[in-house]
Amino acid sequence: AAPKPLVGRHALVTSGPTHEPIDPVRYIANRSSGKQGHAVAAALAALGARVTLVSGPVRLPDPAGVNVVAVETASEMLTACRAALPADIFVAAAAVADWRVEAAGQKLKKRDGGGPPALTLTENPDILATLSTTGPYRPELVVGFAAETNDVVAYARAKRLRKGCDWIVANDVSPATGTFGGDRNSVHVIRADGTEEAWENLAKTEVASRLAAAISNHFVNGKK
Ligand code: C5P
């Protein structure tokens, strides 16, 4: 049988986009497919972890052996993540909307000659920063993602510090890379000890397996 080094560990993973309602029938969303986050959840489960996957709306099957909590908004995602604590591992792979709309209770109507409605945006909670820095249940190992279009490593290093996470997995999402919605990814893994590794042009499932292996090494060897 395959070794299960993460038996006894609880891993919390976020994945997918969030949908932020404008009114009862409309929402703001983004192009995240959830493929990378779902693959990370599956890879951690394959190493024996108990996995809670808090996912925004995606068109993907639930990974085998994973407890999936379906949410729509960033606020719901934060609530579901808090409810899932304590966890040993937190991997934030969701593309959380930065803003929500002050949503109307009823469908907005087109007004003859009245012009379009103005949408008032409010900042969403930062789930990664919140779980990294607050509460008595900070997971032992917190891994964030950073999607950048330029100066990927420099921006990701700054983001790791700002978010308070231990590692950050940075990828180049400039349109030419096809990362968003695609099946492949090239990432840089940046750790608190300053080390950086480049994992080039891999299937998202392979990125997930390597990340799960690195996480399990951390718990076996104590490498941050
Ligand atoms: O700031 P930025 O959105 O680039 O940060 C990306 C990282 O932060 C990802 O790990 C993402 O899941 C997480 N994040 C979050 N909550 C937010 C925004 C981002 O958990 N509101």
PDB file of C-alpha atoms and ligand atoms in Angstrom:
ATOM      1  CA  ALA A   1       0.000   0.000   0.000  1.00  0.00           C
ATOM      2  CA  ALA A   2       1.097   3.597  -0.631  1.00  0.00           C
ATOM      3  CA  PRO A   3       2.546   5.363   2.422  1.00  0.00           C
ATOM      4  CA  LYS A   4       0.130   7.717   4.185  1.00  0.00           C
ATOM      5  CA  PRO A   5       2.381  10.222   6.004  1.00  0.00           C
ATOM      6  CA  LEU A   6      -0.468  12.666   6.659  1.00  0.00           C
ATOM      7  CA  VAL A   7      -2.709  10.258   8.568  1.00  0.00           C
ATOM      8  CA  GLY A   8      -4.017  12.064  11.654  1.00  0.00           C
ATOM      9  CA  ARG A   9      -3.620  15.519  10.067  1.00  0.00           C
ATOM     10  CA  HIS A  10      -6.509  17.761   9.101  1.00  0.00           C
ATOM     11  CA  ALA A  11      -6.028  19.861   5.957  1.00  0.00           C
ATOM     12  CA  LEU A  12      -8.311  22.765   5.046  1.00  0.00           C
ATOM     13  CA  VAL A  13      -8.209  23.836   1.383  1.00  0.00           C
ATOM     14  CA  THR A  14     -10.060  26.634  -0.419  1.00  0.00           C
ATOM     15  CA  SER A  15     -10.718  26.417  -4.146  1.00  0.00           C
ATOM     16  CA  GLY A  16     -12.625  27.995  -6.981  1.00  0.00           C
ATOM     17  CA  PRO A  17     -13.959  31.500  -7.466  1.00  0.00           C
ATOM     18  CA  THR A  18     -16.469  33.277  -5.284  1.00  0.00           C
ATOM     19  CA  HIS A  19     -19.716  34.703  -6.593  1.00  0.00           C
ATOM     20  CA  GLU A  20     -20.763  38.038  -5.163  1.00  0.00           C
ATOM     21  CA  PRO A  21     -24.444  38.839  -5.722  1.00  0.00           C
ATOM     22  CA  ILE A  22     -25.555  42.111  -7.283  1.00  0.00           C
ATOM     23  CA  ASP A  23     -29.241  41.283  -6.824  1.00  0.00           C
ATOM     24  CA  PRO A  24     -31.140  37.969  -6.545  1.00  0.00           C
ATOM     25  CA  VAL A  25     -30.342  36.999 -10.161  1.00  0.00           C
ATOM     26  CA  ARG A  26     -26.967  38.590 -10.955  1.00  0.00           C
ATOM     27  CA  TYR A  27     -23.455  38.236  -9.576  1.00  0.00           C
ATOM     28  CA  ILE A  28     -19.823  39.234 -10.038  1.00  0.00           C
ATOM     29  CA  ALA A  29     -17.428  36.320 -10.559  1.00  0.00           C
ATOM     30  CA  ASN A  30     -13.957  35.508 -11.915  1.00  0.00           C
ATOM     31  CA  ARG A  31     -12.477  32.879 -14.240  1.00  0.00           C
ATOM     32  CA  SER A  32     -11.018  30.521 -11.636  1.00  0.00           C
ATOM     33  CA  SER A  33     -11.821  26.900 -12.552  1.00  0.00           C
ATOM     34  CA  GLY A  34     -10.915  25.381  -9.178  1.00  0.00           C
ATOM     35  CA  LYS A  35      -8.682  22.811 -10.893  1.00  0.00           C
ATOM     36  CA  GLN A  36      -5.548  23.592  -8.880  1.00  0.00           C
ATOM     37  CA  GLY A  37      -7.297  23.783  -5.505  1.00  0.00           C
ATOM     38  CA  HIS A  38      -9.290  20.611  -6.085  1.00  0.00           C
ATOM     39  CA  ALA A  39      -6.119  18.799  -7.170  1.00  0.00           C
ATOM     40  CA  VAL A  40      -4.342  19.909  -3.966  1.00  0.00           C
ATOM     41  CA  ALA A  41      -7.252  18.608  -1.870  1.00  0.00           C
ATOM     42  CA  ALA A  42      -7.134  15.264  -3.687  1.00  0.00           C
ATOM     43  CA  ALA A  43      -3.337  14.991  -3.325  1.00  0.00           C
ATOM     44  CA  LEU A  44      -3.441  15.689   0.431  1.00  0.00           C
ATOM     45  CA  ALA A  45      -6.205  13.087   0.853  1.00  0.00           C
ATOM     46  CA  ALA A  46      -4.100  10.593  -1.104  1.00  0.00           C
ATOM     47  CA  LEU A  47      -1.335  11.056   1.513  1.00  0.00           C
ATOM     48  CA  GLY A  48      -3.791  10.206   4.280  1.00  0.00           C
ATOM     49  CA  ALA A  49      -4.911  13.662   5.471  1.00  0.00           C
ATOM     50  CA  ARG A  50      -8.495  14.307   6.467  1.00  0.00           C
ATOM     51  CA  VAL A  51      -9.379  17.070   4.018  1.00  0.00           C
ATOM     52  CA  THR A  52     -12.048  19.759   4.185  1.00  0.00           C
ATOM     53  CA  LEU A  53     -12.393  21.497   0.824  1.00  0.00           C
ATOM     54  CA  VAL A  54     -14.292  24.787   0.968  1.00  0.00           C
ATOM     55  CA  SER A  55     -15.140  25.543  -2.622  1.00  0.00           C
ATOM     56  CA  GLY A  56     -16.844  28.314  -4.503  1.00  0.00           C
ATOM     57  CA  PRO A  57     -19.008  27.424  -7.510  1.00  0.00           C
ATOM     58  CA  VAL A  58     -17.054  25.136  -9.878  1.00  0.00           C
ATOM     59  CA  ARG A  59     -17.861  22.620 -12.579  1.00  0.00           C
ATOM     60  CA  LEU A  60     -15.736  19.839 -11.151  1.00  0.00           C
ATOM     61  CA  PRO A  61     -16.578  16.565  -9.404  1.00  0.00           C
ATOM     62  CA  ASP A  62     -15.914  16.372  -5.656  1.00  0.00           C
ATOM     63  CA  PRO A  63     -12.452  14.804  -5.186  1.00  0.00           C
ATOM     64  CA  ALA A  64     -12.556  11.278  -3.783  1.00  0.00           C
ATOM     65  CA  GLY A  65     -12.307  10.988  -0.027  1.00  0.00           C
ATOM     66  CA  VAL A  66     -12.625  14.744   0.561  1.00  0.00           C
ATOM     67  CA  ASN A  67     -15.278  16.517   2.641  1.00  0.00           C
ATOM     68  CA  VAL A  68     -16.554  19.302   0.350  1.00  0.00           C
ATOM     69  CA  VAL A  69     -18.314  22.391   1.710  1.00  0.00           C
ATOM     70  CA  ALA A  70     -19.922  24.377  -1.113  1.00  0.00           C
ATOM     71  CA  VAL A  71     -20.126  28.150  -0.705  1.00  0.00           C
ATOM     72  CA  GLU A  72     -20.835  31.094  -2.980  1.00  0.00           C
ATOM     73  CA  THR A  73     -19.485  34.280  -1.451  1.00  0.00           C
ATOM     74  CA  ALA A  74     -16.212  35.264   0.231  1.00  0.00           C
ATOM     75  CA  SER A  75     -18.060  35.869   3.502  1.00  0.00           C
ATOM     76  CA  GLU A  76     -19.516  32.358   3.371  1.00  0.00           C
ATOM     77  CA  MET A  77     -16.068  30.974   2.556  1.00  0.00           C
ATOM     78  CA  LEU A  78     -14.542  32.641   5.627  1.00  0.00           C
ATOM     79  CA  THR A  79     -17.368  31.380   7.849  1.00  0.00           C
ATOM     80  CA  ALA A  80     -16.988  27.826   6.504  1.00  0.00           C
ATOM     81  CA  CYS A  81     -13.203  27.923   6.966  1.00  0.00           C
ATOM     82  CA  ARG A  82     -13.514  29.122  10.558  1.00  0.00           C
ATOM     83  CA  ALA A  83     -16.083  26.407  11.238  1.00  0.00           C
ATOM     84  CA  ALA A  84     -13.646  23.778   9.902  1.00  0.00           C
ATOM     85  CA  LEU A  85     -10.833  24.748  12.306  1.00  0.00           C
ATOM     86  CA  PRO A  86      -8.730  23.450  13.944  1.00  0.00           C
ATOM     87  CA  ALA A  87      -6.594  22.286  11.038  1.00  0.00           C
ATOM     88  CA  ASP A  88      -2.886  21.406  10.823  1.00  0.00           C
ATOM     89  CA  ILE A  89      -2.621  22.586   7.230  1.00  0.00           C
ATOM     90  CA  PHE A  90      -4.354  25.431   5.398  1.00  0.00           C
ATOM     91  CA  VAL A  91      -3.930  25.820   1.637  1.00  0.00           C
ATOM     92  CA  ALA A  92      -5.672  28.900   0.208  1.00  0.00           C
ATOM     93  CA  ALA A  93      -6.069  28.239  -3.506  1.00  0.00           C
ATOM     94  CA  ALA A  94      -9.396  30.002  -4.023  1.00  0.00           C
ATOM     95  CA  ALA A  95      -9.641  33.094  -6.206  1.00  0.00           C
ATOM     96  CA  VAL A  96     -11.604  35.077  -3.667  1.00  0.00           C
ATOM     97  CA  ALA A  97     -13.332  38.214  -4.933  1.00  0.00           C
ATOM     98  CA  ASP A  98     -11.683  41.308  -3.497  1.00  0.00           C
ATOM     99  CA  TRP A  99     -14.983  43.163  -3.321  1.00  0.00           C
ATOM    100  CA  ARG A 100     -18.634  42.411  -2.760  1.00  0.00           C
ATOM    101  CA  VAL A 101     -21.555  44.477  -3.908  1.00  0.00           C
ATOM    102  CA  GLU A 102     -24.036  46.075  -1.593  1.00  0.00           C
ATOM    103  CA  ALA A 103     -26.633  43.764  -3.096  1.00  0.00           C
ATOM    104  CA  ALA A 104     -30.188  44.805  -3.839  1.00  0.00           C
ATOM    105  CA  GLY A 105     -32.921  42.676  -2.249  1.00  0.00           C
ATOM    106  CA  GLN A 106     -34.911  42.724  -5.475  1.00  0.00           C
ATOM    107  CA  LYS A 107     -33.936  42.394  -9.121  1.00  0.00           C
ATOM    108  CA  LEU A 108     -32.633  45.717 -10.386  1.00  0.00           C
ATOM    109  CA  LYS A 109     -34.870  47.087 -13.125  1.00  0.00           C
ATOM    110  CA  LYS A 110     -33.811  48.738 -16.329  1.00  0.00           C
ATOM    111  CA  ARG A 111     -35.034  52.290 -16.006  1.00  0.00           C
ATOM    112  CA  ASP A 112     -36.233  54.023 -19.189  1.00  0.00           C
ATOM    113  CA  GLY A 113     -33.833  56.916 -19.685  1.00  0.00           C
ATOM    114  CA  GLY A 114     -32.745  56.574 -16.059  1.00  0.00           C
ATOM    115  CA  GLY A 115     -29.249  55.283 -16.859  1.00  0.00           C
ATOM    116  CA  PRO A 116     -27.503  52.289 -15.323  1.00  0.00           C
ATOM    117  CA  PRO A 117     -27.477  51.706 -11.556  1.00  0.00           C
ATOM    118  CA  ALA A 118     -24.289  52.426  -9.628  1.00  0.00           C
ATOM    119  CA  LEU A 119     -22.803  49.441  -7.789  1.00  0.00           C
ATOM    120  CA  THR A 120     -21.311  50.189  -4.389  1.00  0.00           C
ATOM    121  CA  LEU A 121     -18.386  47.879  -3.607  1.00  0.00           C
ATOM    122  CA  THR A 122     -17.220  46.865  -0.141  1.00  0.00           C
ATOM    123  CA  GLU A 123     -13.918  45.120   0.607  1.00  0.00           C
ATOM    124  CA  ASN A 124     -14.188  41.395   1.327  1.00  0.00           C
ATOM    125  CA  PRO A 125     -12.361  39.736   4.212  1.00  0.00           C
ATOM    126  CA  ASP A 126      -8.956  38.288   3.307  1.00  0.00           C
ATOM    127  CA  ILE A 127      -9.403  34.649   4.302  1.00  0.00           C
ATOM    128  CA  LEU A 128      -5.729  33.743   4.006  1.00  0.00           C
ATOM    129  CA  ALA A 129      -4.541  36.732   6.068  1.00  0.00           C
ATOM    130  CA  THR A 130      -7.292  36.192   8.627  1.00  0.00           C
ATOM    131  CA  LEU A 131      -6.500  32.519   9.219  1.00  0.00           C
ATOM    132  CA  SER A 132      -2.731  33.232   9.172  1.00  0.00           C
ATOM    133  CA  THR A 133      -2.793  35.940  11.779  1.00  0.00           C
ATOM    134  CA  THR A 134      -5.811  35.696  14.056  1.00  0.00           C
ATOM    135  CA  GLY A 135      -7.429  33.392  16.549  1.00  0.00           C
ATOM    136  CA  PRO A 136      -6.130  30.595  18.722  1.00  0.00           C
ATOM    137  CA  TYR A 137      -6.321  28.051  15.881  1.00  0.00           C
ATOM    138  CA  ARG A 138      -3.673  29.247  13.438  1.00  0.00           C
ATOM    139  CA  PRO A 139      -2.857  26.130  11.376  1.00  0.00           C
ATOM    140  CA  GLU A 140       0.749  24.955  11.774  1.00  0.00           C
ATOM    141  CA  LEU A 141       1.463  25.279   8.049  1.00  0.00           C
ATOM    142  CA  VAL A 142      -0.314  27.942   5.981  1.00  0.00           C
ATOM    143  CA  VAL A 143       0.220  28.006   2.214  1.00  0.00           C
ATOM    144  CA  GLY A 144      -1.072  30.821   0.023  1.00  0.00           C
ATOM    145  CA  PHE A 145      -1.207  31.204  -3.720  1.00  0.00           C
ATOM    146  CA  ALA A 146      -0.237  34.305  -5.670  1.00  0.00           C
ATOM    147  CA  ALA A 147      -1.336  34.900  -9.223  1.00  0.00           C
ATOM    148  CA  GLU A 148       0.845  37.540 -10.846  1.00  0.00           C
ATOM    149  CA  THR A 149       1.376  38.734 -14.379  1.00  0.00           C
ATOM    150  CA  ASN A 150       4.878  40.191 -13.935  1.00  0.00           C
ATOM    151  CA  ASP A 151       7.778  40.161 -11.438  1.00  0.00           C
ATOM    152  CA  VAL A 152       6.173  36.998 -10.100  1.00  0.00           C
ATOM    153  CA  VAL A 153       8.734  36.073  -7.437  1.00  0.00           C
ATOM    154  CA  ALA A 154       9.296  39.594  -6.085  1.00  0.00           C
ATOM    155  CA  TYR A 155       5.583  40.286  -5.728  1.00  0.00           C
ATOM    156  CA  ALA A 156       4.990  36.854  -4.225  1.00  0.00           C
ATOM    157  CA  ARG A 157       7.695  37.351  -1.570  1.00  0.00           C
ATOM    158  CA  ALA A 158       6.063  40.622  -0.534  1.00  0.00           C
ATOM    159  CA  LYS A 159       2.643  38.953  -0.547  1.00  0.00           C
ATOM    160  CA  ARG A 160       3.846  36.118   1.689  1.00  0.00           C
ATOM    161  CA  LEU A 161       4.959  38.628   4.316  1.00  0.00           C
ATOM    162  CA  ARG A 162       1.790  40.696   4.003  1.00  0.00           C
ATOM    163  CA  LYS A 163      -0.501  37.686   4.364  1.00  0.00           C
ATOM    164  CA  GLY A 164       1.456  36.084   7.192  1.00  0.00           C
ATOM    165  CA  CYS A 165       1.563  32.667   5.527  1.00  0.00           C
ATOM    166  CA  ASP A 166       4.495  30.229   5.680  1.00  0.00           C
ATOM    167  CA  TRP A 167       4.800  29.354   2.000  1.00  0.00           C
ATOM    168  CA  ILE A 168       3.452  30.937  -1.117  1.00  0.00           C
ATOM    169  CA  VAL A 169       2.928  29.235  -4.461  1.00  0.00           C
ATOM    170  CA  ALA A 170       3.242  31.872  -7.147  1.00  0.00           C
ATOM    171  CA  ASN A 171       2.144  31.451 -10.721  1.00  0.00           C
ATOM    172  CA  ASP A 172       2.250  33.587 -13.820  1.00  0.00           C
ATOM    173  CA  VAL A 173      -1.297  34.141 -15.033  1.00  0.00           C
ATOM    174  CA  SER A 174      -0.562  36.488 -17.917  1.00  0.00           C
ATOM    175  CA  PRO A 175      -3.025  35.448 -20.656  1.00  0.00           C
ATOM    176  CA  ALA A 176      -0.370  33.816 -22.870  1.00  0.00           C
ATOM    177  CA  THR A 177       0.330  31.164 -20.207  1.00  0.00           C
ATOM    178  CA  GLY A 178      -3.213  29.702 -20.344  1.00  0.00           C
ATOM    179  CA  THR A 179      -3.047  29.001 -16.597  1.00  0.00           C
ATOM    180  CA  PHE A 180      -6.564  30.209 -15.824  1.00  0.00           C
ATOM    181  CA  GLY A 181      -8.932  27.391 -16.733  1.00  0.00           C
ATOM    182  CA  GLY A 182      -6.111  25.331 -18.251  1.00  0.00           C
ATOM    183  CA  ASP A 183      -4.691  22.004 -17.072  1.00  0.00           C
ATOM    184  CA  ARG A 184      -1.060  23.068 -16.718  1.00  0.00           C
ATOM    185  CA  ASN A 185       0.803  25.393 -14.414  1.00  0.00           C
ATOM    186  CA  SER A 186       4.306  26.746 -13.781  1.00  0.00           C
ATOM    187  CA  VAL A 187       4.903  27.850 -10.229  1.00  0.00           C
ATOM    188  CA  HIS A 188       7.510  29.178  -7.837  1.00  0.00           C
ATOM    189  CA  VAL A 189       7.337  27.907  -4.269  1.00  0.00           C
ATOM    190  CA  ILE A 190       8.650  30.474  -1.804  1.00  0.00           C
ATOM    191  CA  ARG A 191       9.150  29.537   1.830  1.00  0.00           C
ATOM    192  CA  ALA A 192       9.610  31.447   5.071  1.00  0.00           C
ATOM    193  CA  ASP A 193      13.299  30.383   5.121  1.00  0.00           C
ATOM    194  CA  GLY A 194      13.812  32.374   1.891  1.00  0.00           C
ATOM    195  CA  THR A 195      14.239  29.388  -0.392  1.00  0.00           C
ATOM    196  CA  GLU A 196      12.589  29.389  -3.786  1.00  0.00           C
ATOM    197  CA  GLU A 197      11.945  26.464  -6.112  1.00  0.00           C
ATOM    198  CA  ALA A 198      10.619  26.679  -9.672  1.00  0.00           C
ATOM    199  CA  TRP A 199       8.304  23.895 -10.864  1.00  0.00           C
ATOM    200  CA  GLU A 200       7.986  24.489 -14.586  1.00  0.00           C
ATOM    201  CA  ASN A 201       5.247  23.478 -17.002  1.00  0.00           C
ATOM    202  CA  LEU A 202       3.554  20.713 -15.067  1.00  0.00           C
ATOM    203  CA  ALA A 203       0.037  19.355 -15.001  1.00  0.00           C
ATOM    204  CA  LYS A 204      -1.923  20.991 -12.177  1.00  0.00           C
ATOM    205  CA  THR A 205      -2.289  17.512 -10.696  1.00  0.00           C
ATOM    206  CA  GLU A 206       1.533  17.178 -10.660  1.00  0.00           C
ATOM    207  CA  VAL A 207       1.920  20.596  -8.990  1.00  0.00           C
ATOM    208  CA  ALA A 208      -0.590  19.341  -6.413  1.00  0.00           C
ATOM    209  CA  SER A 209       1.314  16.077  -5.817  1.00  0.00           C
ATOM    210  CA  ARG A 210       4.601  17.936  -5.350  1.00  0.00           C
ATOM    211  CA  LEU A 211       3.000  20.413  -2.989  1.00  0.00           C
ATOM    212  CA  ALA A 212       1.381  17.626  -0.960  1.00  0.00           C
ATOM    213  CA  ALA A 213       4.752  15.833  -0.796  1.00  0.00           C
ATOM    214  CA  ALA A 214       6.477  19.034   0.384  1.00  0.00           C
ATOM    215  CA  ILE A 215       3.772  19.530   3.018  1.00  0.00           C
ATOM    216  CA  SER A 216       4.188  15.978   4.245  1.00  0.00           C
ATOM    217  CA  ASN A 217       7.992  16.475   4.397  1.00  0.00           C
ATOM    218  CA  HIS A 218       7.382  19.477   6.580  1.00  0.00           C
ATOM    219  CA  PHE A 219       5.424  17.363   9.036  1.00  0.00           C
ATOM    220  CA  VAL A 220       7.906  14.494   8.912  1.00  0.00           C
ATOM    221  CA  ASN A 221      11.145  16.552   8.964  1.00  0.00           C
ATOM    222  CA  GLY A 222       9.948  19.854  10.409  1.00  0.00           C
ATOM    223  CA  LYS A 223      11.151  21.828   7.398  1.00  0.00           C
ATOM    224  CA  LYS A 224       9.471  25.241   7.181  1.00  0.00           C
TER     225      LYS A 224
HETATM  226  O1  C5P B   1      -4.086  39.269  -2.611  1.00  0.00           O
HETATM  227  P1  C5P B   1      -4.259  38.120  -3.558  1.00  0.00           P
HETATM  228  O2  C5P B   1      -5.712  37.890  -3.938  1.00  0.00           O
HETATM  229  O3  C5P B   1      -3.349  38.143  -4.729  1.00  0.00           O
HETATM  230  O4  C5P B   1      -3.820  36.860  -2.691  1.00  0.00           O
HETATM  231  C1  C5P B   1      -3.932  35.557  -3.166  1.00  0.00           C
HETATM  232  C2  C5P B   1      -3.955  34.593  -2.004  1.00  0.00           C
HETATM  233  O5  C5P B   1      -4.793  35.077  -0.955  1.00  0.00           O
HETATM  234  C3  C5P B   1      -4.543  33.267  -2.397  1.00  0.00           C
HETATM  235  O6  C5P B   1      -3.970  32.279  -1.559  1.00  0.00           O
HETATM  236  C4  C5P B   1      -6.022  33.462  -2.084  1.00  0.00           C
HETATM  237  O7  C5P B   1      -6.693  32.229  -1.875  1.00  0.00           O
HETATM  238  C5  C5P B   1      -5.960  34.285  -0.820  1.00  0.00           C
HETATM  239  N1  C5P B   1      -7.082  35.211  -0.624  1.00  0.00           N
HETATM  240  C6  C5P B   1      -8.017  34.972   0.377  1.00  0.00           C
HETATM  241  N2  C5P B   1      -9.026  35.867   0.596  1.00  0.00           N
HETATM  242  C7  C5P B   1      -9.136  36.985  -0.145  1.00  0.00           C
HETATM  243  C8  C5P B   1      -8.184  37.249  -1.168  1.00  0.00           C
HETATM  244  C9  C5P B   1      -7.190  36.344  -1.386  1.00  0.00           C
HETATM  245  O8  C5P B   1      -7.910  33.937   1.059  1.00  0.00           O
HETATM  246  N3  C5P B   1     -10.135  37.837   0.082  1.00  0.00           N
END
